[in-house]
mmCIF file of C-alpha atoms in Angstrom:
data_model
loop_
_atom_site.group_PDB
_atom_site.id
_atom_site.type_symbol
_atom_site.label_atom_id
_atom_site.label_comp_id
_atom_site.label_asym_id
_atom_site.label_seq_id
_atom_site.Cartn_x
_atom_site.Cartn_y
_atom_site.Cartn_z
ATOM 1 C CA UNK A 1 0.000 0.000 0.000
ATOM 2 C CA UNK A 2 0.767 3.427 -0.668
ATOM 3 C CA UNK A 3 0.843 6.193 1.498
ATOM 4 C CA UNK A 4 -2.194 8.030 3.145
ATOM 5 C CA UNK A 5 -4.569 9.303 -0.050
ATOM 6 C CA UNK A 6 -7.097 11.911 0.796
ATOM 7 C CA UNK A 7 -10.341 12.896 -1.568
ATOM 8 C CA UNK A 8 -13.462 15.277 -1.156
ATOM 9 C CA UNK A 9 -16.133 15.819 -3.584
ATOM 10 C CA UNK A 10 -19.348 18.064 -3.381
ATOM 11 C CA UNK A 11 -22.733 15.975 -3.237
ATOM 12 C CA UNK A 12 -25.770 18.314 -4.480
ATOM 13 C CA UNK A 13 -28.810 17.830 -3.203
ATOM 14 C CA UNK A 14 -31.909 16.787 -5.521
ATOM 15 C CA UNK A 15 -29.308 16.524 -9.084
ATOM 16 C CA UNK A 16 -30.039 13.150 -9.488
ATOM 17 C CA UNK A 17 -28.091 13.684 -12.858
ATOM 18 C CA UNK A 18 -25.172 13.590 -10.470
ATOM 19 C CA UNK A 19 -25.865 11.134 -8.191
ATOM 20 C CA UNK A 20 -22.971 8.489 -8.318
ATOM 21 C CA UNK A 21 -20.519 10.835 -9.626
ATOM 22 C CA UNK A 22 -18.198 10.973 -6.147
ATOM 23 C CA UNK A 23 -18.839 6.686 -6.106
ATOM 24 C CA UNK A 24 -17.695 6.417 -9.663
ATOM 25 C CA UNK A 25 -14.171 8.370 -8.354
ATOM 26 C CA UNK A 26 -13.613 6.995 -5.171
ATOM 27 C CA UNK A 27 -14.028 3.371 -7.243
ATOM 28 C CA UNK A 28 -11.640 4.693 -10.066
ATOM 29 C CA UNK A 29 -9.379 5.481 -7.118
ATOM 30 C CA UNK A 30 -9.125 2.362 -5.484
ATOM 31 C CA UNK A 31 -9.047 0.108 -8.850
ATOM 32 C CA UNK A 32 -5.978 2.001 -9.149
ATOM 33 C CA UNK A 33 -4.530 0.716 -5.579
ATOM 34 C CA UNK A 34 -3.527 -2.818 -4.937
ATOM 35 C CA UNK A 35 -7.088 -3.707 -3.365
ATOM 36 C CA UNK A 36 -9.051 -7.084 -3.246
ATOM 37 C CA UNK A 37 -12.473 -6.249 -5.468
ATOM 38 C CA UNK A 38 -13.974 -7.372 -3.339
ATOM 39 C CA UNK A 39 -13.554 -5.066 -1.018
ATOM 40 C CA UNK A 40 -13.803 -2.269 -3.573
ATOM 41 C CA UNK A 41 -17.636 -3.319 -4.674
ATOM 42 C CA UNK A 42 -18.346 -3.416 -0.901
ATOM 43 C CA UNK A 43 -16.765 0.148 -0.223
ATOM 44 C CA UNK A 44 -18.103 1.731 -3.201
ATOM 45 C CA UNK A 45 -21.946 0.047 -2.590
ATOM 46 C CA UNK A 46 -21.513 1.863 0.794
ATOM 47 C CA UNK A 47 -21.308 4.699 -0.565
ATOM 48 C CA UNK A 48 -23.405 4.970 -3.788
ATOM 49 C CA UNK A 49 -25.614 4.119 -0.978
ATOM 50 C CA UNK A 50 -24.755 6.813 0.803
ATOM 51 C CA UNK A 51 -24.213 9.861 -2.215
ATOM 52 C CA UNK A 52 -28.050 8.654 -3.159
ATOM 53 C CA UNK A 53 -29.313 9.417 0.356
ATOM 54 C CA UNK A 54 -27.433 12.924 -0.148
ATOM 55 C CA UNK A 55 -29.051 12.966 -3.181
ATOM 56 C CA UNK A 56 -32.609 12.609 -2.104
ATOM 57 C CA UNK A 57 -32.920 14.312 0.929
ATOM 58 C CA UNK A 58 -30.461 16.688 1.709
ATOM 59 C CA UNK A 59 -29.776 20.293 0.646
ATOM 60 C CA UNK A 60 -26.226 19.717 -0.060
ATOM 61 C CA UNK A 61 -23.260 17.483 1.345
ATOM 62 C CA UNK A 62 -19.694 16.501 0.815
ATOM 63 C CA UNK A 63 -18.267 13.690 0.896
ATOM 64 C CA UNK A 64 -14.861 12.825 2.524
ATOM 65 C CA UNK A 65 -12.365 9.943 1.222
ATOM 66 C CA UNK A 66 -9.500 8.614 3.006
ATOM 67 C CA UNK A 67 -7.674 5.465 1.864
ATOM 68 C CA UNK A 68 -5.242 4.260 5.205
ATOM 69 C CA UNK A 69 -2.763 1.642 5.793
ATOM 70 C CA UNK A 70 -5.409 -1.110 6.842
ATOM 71 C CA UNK A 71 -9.014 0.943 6.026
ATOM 72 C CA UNK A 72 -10.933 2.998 3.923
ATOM 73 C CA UNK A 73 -12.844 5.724 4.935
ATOM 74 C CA UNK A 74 -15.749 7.496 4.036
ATOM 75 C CA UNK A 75 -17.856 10.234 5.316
ATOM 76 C CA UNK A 76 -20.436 12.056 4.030
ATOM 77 C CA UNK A 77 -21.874 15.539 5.895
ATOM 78 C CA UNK A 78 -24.388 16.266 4.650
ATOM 79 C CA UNK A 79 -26.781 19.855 5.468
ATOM 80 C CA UNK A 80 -30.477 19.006 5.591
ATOM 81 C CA UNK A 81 -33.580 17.666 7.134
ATOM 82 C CA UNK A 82 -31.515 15.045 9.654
ATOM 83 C CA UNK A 83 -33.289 11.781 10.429
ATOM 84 C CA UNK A 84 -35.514 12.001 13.206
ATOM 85 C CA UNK A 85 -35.196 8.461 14.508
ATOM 86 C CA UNK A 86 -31.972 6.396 13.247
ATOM 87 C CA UNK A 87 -33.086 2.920 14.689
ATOM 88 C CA UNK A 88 -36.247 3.118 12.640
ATOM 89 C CA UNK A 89 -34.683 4.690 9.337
ATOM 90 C CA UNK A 90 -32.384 1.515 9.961
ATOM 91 C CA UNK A 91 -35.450 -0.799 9.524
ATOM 92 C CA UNK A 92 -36.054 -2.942 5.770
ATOM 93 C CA UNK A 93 -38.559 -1.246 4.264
ATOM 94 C CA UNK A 94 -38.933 2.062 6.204
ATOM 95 C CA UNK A 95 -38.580 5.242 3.248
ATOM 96 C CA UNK A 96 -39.410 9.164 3.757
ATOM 97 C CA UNK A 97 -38.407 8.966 0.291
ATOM 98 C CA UNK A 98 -40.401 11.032 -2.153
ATOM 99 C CA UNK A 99 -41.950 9.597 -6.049
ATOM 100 C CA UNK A 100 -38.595 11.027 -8.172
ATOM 101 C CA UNK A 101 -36.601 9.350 -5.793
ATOM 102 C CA UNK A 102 -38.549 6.486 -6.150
ATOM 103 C CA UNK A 103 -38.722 6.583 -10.256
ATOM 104 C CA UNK A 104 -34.518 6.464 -9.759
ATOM 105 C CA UNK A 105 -35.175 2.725 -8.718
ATOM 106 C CA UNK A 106 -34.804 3.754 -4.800
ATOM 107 C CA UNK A 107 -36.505 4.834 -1.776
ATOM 108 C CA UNK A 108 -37.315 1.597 -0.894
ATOM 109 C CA UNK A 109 -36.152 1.741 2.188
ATOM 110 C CA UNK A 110 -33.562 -0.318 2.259
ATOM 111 C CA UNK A 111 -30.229 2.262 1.898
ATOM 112 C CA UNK A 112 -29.025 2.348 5.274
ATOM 113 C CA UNK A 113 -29.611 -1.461 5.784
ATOM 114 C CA UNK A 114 -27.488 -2.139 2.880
ATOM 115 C CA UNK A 115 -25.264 0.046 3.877
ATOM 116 C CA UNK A 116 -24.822 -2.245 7.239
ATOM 117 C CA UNK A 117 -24.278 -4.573 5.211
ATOM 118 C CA UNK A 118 -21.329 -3.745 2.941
ATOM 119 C CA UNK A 119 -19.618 -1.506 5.907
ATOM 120 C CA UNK A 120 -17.294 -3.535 8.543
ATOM 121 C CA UNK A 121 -18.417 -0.651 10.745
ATOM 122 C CA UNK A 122 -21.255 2.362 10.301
ATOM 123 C CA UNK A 123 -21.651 5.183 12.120
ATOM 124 C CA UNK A 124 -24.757 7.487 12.218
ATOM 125 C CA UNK A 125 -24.930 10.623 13.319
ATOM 126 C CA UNK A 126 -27.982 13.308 12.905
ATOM 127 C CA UNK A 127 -29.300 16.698 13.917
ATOM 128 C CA UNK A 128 -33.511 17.243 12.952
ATOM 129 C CA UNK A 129 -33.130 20.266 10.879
ATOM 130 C CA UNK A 130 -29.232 20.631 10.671
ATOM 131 C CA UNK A 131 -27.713 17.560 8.818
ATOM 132 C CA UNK A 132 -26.471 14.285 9.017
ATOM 133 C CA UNK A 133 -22.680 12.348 9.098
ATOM 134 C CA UNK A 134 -22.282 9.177 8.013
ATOM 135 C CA UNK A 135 -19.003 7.538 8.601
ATOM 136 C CA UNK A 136 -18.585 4.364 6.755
ATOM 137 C CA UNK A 137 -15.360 1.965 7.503
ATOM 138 C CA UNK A 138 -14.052 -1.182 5.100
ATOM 139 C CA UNK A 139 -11.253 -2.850 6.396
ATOM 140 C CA UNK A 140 -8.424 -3.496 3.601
ATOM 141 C CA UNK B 1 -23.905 -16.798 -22.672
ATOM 142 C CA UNK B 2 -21.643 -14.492 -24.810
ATOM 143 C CA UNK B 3 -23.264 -10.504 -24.996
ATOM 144 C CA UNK B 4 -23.677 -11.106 -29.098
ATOM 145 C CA UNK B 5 -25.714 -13.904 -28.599
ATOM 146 C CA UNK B 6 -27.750 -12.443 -25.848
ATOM 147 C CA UNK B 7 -28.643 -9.506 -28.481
ATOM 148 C CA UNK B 8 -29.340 -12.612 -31.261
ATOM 149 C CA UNK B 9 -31.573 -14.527 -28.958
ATOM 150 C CA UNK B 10 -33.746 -11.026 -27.625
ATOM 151 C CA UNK B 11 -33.517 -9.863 -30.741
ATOM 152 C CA UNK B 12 -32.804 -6.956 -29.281
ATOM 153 C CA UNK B 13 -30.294 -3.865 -30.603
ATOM 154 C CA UNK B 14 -26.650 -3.431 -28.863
ATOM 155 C CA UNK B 15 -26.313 0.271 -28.270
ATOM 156 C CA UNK B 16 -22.249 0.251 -27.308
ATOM 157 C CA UNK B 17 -20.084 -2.271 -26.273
ATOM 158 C CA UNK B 18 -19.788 -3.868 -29.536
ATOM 159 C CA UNK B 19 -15.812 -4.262 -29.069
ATOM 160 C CA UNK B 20 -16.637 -6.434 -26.143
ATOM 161 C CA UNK B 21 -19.395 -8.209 -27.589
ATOM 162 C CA UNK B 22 -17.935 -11.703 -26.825
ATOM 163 C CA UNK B 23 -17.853 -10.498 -22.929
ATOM 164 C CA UNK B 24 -19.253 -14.008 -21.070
ATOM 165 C CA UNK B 25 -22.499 -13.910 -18.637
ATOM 166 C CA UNK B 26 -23.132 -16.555 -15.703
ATOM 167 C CA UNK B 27 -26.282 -15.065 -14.415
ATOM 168 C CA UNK B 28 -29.033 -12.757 -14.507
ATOM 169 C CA UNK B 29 -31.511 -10.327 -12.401
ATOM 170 C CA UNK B 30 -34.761 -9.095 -13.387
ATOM 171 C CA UNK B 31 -35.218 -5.544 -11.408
ATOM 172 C CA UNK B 32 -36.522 -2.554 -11.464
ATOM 173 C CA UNK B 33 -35.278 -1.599 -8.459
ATOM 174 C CA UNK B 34 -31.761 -0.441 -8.043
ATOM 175 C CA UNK B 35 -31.610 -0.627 -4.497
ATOM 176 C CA UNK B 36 -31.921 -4.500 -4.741
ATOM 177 C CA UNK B 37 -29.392 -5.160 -7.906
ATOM 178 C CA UNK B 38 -27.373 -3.317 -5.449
ATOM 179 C CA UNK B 39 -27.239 -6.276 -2.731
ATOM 180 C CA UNK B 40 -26.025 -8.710 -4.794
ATOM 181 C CA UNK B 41 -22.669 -10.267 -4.523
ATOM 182 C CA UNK B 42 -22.564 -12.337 -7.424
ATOM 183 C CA UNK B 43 -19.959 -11.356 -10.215
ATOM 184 C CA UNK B 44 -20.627 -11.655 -14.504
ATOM 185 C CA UNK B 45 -24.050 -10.211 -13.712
ATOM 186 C CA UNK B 46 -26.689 -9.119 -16.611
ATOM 187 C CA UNK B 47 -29.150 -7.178 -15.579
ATOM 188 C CA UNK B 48 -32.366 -7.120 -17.275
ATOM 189 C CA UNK B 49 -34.439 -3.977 -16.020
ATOM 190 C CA UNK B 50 -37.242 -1.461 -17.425
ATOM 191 C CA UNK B 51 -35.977 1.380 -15.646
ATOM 192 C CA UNK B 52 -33.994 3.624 -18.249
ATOM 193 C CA UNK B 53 -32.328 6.442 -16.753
ATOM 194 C CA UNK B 54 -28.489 7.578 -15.345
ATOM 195 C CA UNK B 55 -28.814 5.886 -11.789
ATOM 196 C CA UNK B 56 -29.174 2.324 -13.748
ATOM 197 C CA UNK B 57 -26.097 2.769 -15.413
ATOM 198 C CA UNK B 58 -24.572 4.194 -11.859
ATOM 199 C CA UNK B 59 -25.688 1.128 -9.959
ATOM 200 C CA UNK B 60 -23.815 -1.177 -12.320
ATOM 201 C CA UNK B 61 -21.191 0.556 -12.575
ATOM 202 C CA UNK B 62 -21.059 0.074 -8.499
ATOM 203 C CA UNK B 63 -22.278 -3.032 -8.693
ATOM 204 C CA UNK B 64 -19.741 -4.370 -11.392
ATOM 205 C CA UNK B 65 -22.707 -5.355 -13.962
ATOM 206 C CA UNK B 66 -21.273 -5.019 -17.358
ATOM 207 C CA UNK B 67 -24.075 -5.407 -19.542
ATOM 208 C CA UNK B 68 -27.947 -4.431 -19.022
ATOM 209 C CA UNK B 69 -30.983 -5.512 -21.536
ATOM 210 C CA UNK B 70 -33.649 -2.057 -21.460
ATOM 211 C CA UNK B 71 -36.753 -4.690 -22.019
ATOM 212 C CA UNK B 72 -40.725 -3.626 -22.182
ATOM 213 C CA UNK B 73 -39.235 -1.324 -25.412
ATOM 214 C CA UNK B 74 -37.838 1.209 -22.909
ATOM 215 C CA UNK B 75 -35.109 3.927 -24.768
ATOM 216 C CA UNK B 76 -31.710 4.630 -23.658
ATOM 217 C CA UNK B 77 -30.811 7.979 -23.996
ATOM 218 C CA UNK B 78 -27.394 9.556 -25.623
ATOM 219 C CA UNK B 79 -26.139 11.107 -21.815
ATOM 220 C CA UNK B 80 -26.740 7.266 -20.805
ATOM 221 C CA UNK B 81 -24.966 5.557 -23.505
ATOM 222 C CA UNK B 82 -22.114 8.215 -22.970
ATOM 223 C CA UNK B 83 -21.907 6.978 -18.939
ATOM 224 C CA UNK B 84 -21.474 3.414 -19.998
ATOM 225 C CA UNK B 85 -18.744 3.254 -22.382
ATOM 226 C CA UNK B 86 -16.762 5.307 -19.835
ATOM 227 C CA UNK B 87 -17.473 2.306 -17.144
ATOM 228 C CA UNK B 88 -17.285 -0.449 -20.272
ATOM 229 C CA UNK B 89 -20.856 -1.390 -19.780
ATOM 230 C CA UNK B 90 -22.672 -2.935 -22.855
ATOM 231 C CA UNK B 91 -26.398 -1.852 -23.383
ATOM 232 C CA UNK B 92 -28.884 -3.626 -25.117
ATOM 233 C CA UNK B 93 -32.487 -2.253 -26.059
ATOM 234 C CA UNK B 94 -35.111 -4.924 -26.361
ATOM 235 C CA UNK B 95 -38.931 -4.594 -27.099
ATOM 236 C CA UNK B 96 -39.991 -7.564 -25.138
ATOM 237 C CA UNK B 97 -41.393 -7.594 -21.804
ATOM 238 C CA UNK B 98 -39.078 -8.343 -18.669
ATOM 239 C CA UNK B 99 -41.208 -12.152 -18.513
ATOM 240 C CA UNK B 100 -40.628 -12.487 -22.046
ATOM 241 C CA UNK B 101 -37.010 -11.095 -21.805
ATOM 242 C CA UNK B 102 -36.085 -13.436 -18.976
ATOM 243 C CA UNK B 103 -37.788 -16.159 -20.555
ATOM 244 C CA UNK B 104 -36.037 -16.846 -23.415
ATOM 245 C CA UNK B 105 -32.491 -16.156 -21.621
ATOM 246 C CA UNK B 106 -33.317 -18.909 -19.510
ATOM 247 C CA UNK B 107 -34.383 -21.364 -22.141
ATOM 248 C CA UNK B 108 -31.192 -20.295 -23.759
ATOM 249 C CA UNK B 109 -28.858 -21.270 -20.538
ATOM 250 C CA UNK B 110 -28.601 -18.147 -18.644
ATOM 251 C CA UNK B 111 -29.124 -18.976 -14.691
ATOM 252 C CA UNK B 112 -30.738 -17.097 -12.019
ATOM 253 C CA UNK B 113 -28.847 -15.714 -9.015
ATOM 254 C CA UNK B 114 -31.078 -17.461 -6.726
#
């Protein structure tokens, strides 16, 4: 491995035209690294997962990339509506997610779980009417 | 199943990705929902959808799909066709429904994912 690699990229909220375009880097970056691909679908799942979310209900976000000796990391901050209740935006099937979202093929409610998922570890954190961080964590 | 014959048995029109038309497929998914071509794990993937917009060609890109059948006569559009030769998808347009679609890939020896 390389030394310490840092990336940030702007998430818009609502351009859907967009949506994927910091995912599709942060993959082209770590194709480029000696990384099982493996791995890389799980990291960059995460966080398509996580750029959509952006996407569909925030204002606007960034979205924070950090490639280290033994993880990858990825956070997106996002400004926005915040999620009221994590444990039950967690749950299969629960969406807030509105009909263009849904004609994108998502809003099914089943981001975050997925997220779970493809993360070794995920980390939550929201304000109602300020934003919300999510810190997502693949092991290399 | 090789991507040219996929197009020969659909009948269907190969929109880009000609130069890797002999590009091999072990299964497919029928979905029009992103968020669940997203959980699989499988790899040589073909995903047959009738959702036609940016975010399909986004989630195989993530998802490491490299070639998607547009069934039920849905259009791709130019800024979509653009997105997957940059990722070295192959699209394929195809005026059959998905059960039609699906259908005759699996008579032809394409298997499901589960």
């Amino acid at each position: 491995m390389d030394g310490a690699l840092h990336y940030e990229y702007n998430v818009e909220g609502g351009d859907f035209s967009r949506a994927g375009y910091a995912s599709s880097q942060i993959k082209k970056v770590l194709k480029g690294m000696n990384i099982d691909p493996g791995v890389i679908k799980r990291a960059v799942v995460a966080c398509y997962e996580a750029e959509v979310n952006v996407v569909a209900h925030a204002y606007s976000g960034a979205v924070y990339f950090d490639v280290e000796s033994n993880l990858i990391r990825i956070v997106f901050k996002d400004e926005g509506p915040g999620i009221e209740d994590i444990e039950l935006a967690m749950t299969e099937g629960f969406s807030t997610a509105s009909t263009a979202v849904r004609e994108m093929g998502f809003g099914a409610g089943m981001g975050l779980s997925n997220m779970k998922r493809n993360a070794d570890r995920l980390n939550i954190k929201s304000e109602v009417e300020r934003g919300t961080t999510v810190e997502i964590i693949i092991n290399i | 199943m090789k991507v040219n014959e996929i197009v020969r048995v659909l009948d269907g029109r190969l929109l880009c990705g000609s130069e890797r038309s002999d590009y091999t497929i072990d299964v497919a998914f029928a979905s029009d929902l992103m968020s669940d071509v997203l959980t699989l794990v499988n790899d040589n993937v073909l995903l047959i959808t009738g959702l036609a917009n940016l975010q399909t060609i986004r989630t195989a890109e993530m998802s490491d799909i490299n070639c998607i059948v547009f069934a039920r006569n849905k259009k791709v559009s130019q800024e979509m066709v653009s997105l997957a030769e940059e990722s070295g998808i192959s699209l394929i347009e195809c005026r059959y429904s998905v059960f039609r679609t699906c259908g005759l890939l699996y008579q032809a020896g394409v298997k499901p994912v589960f």
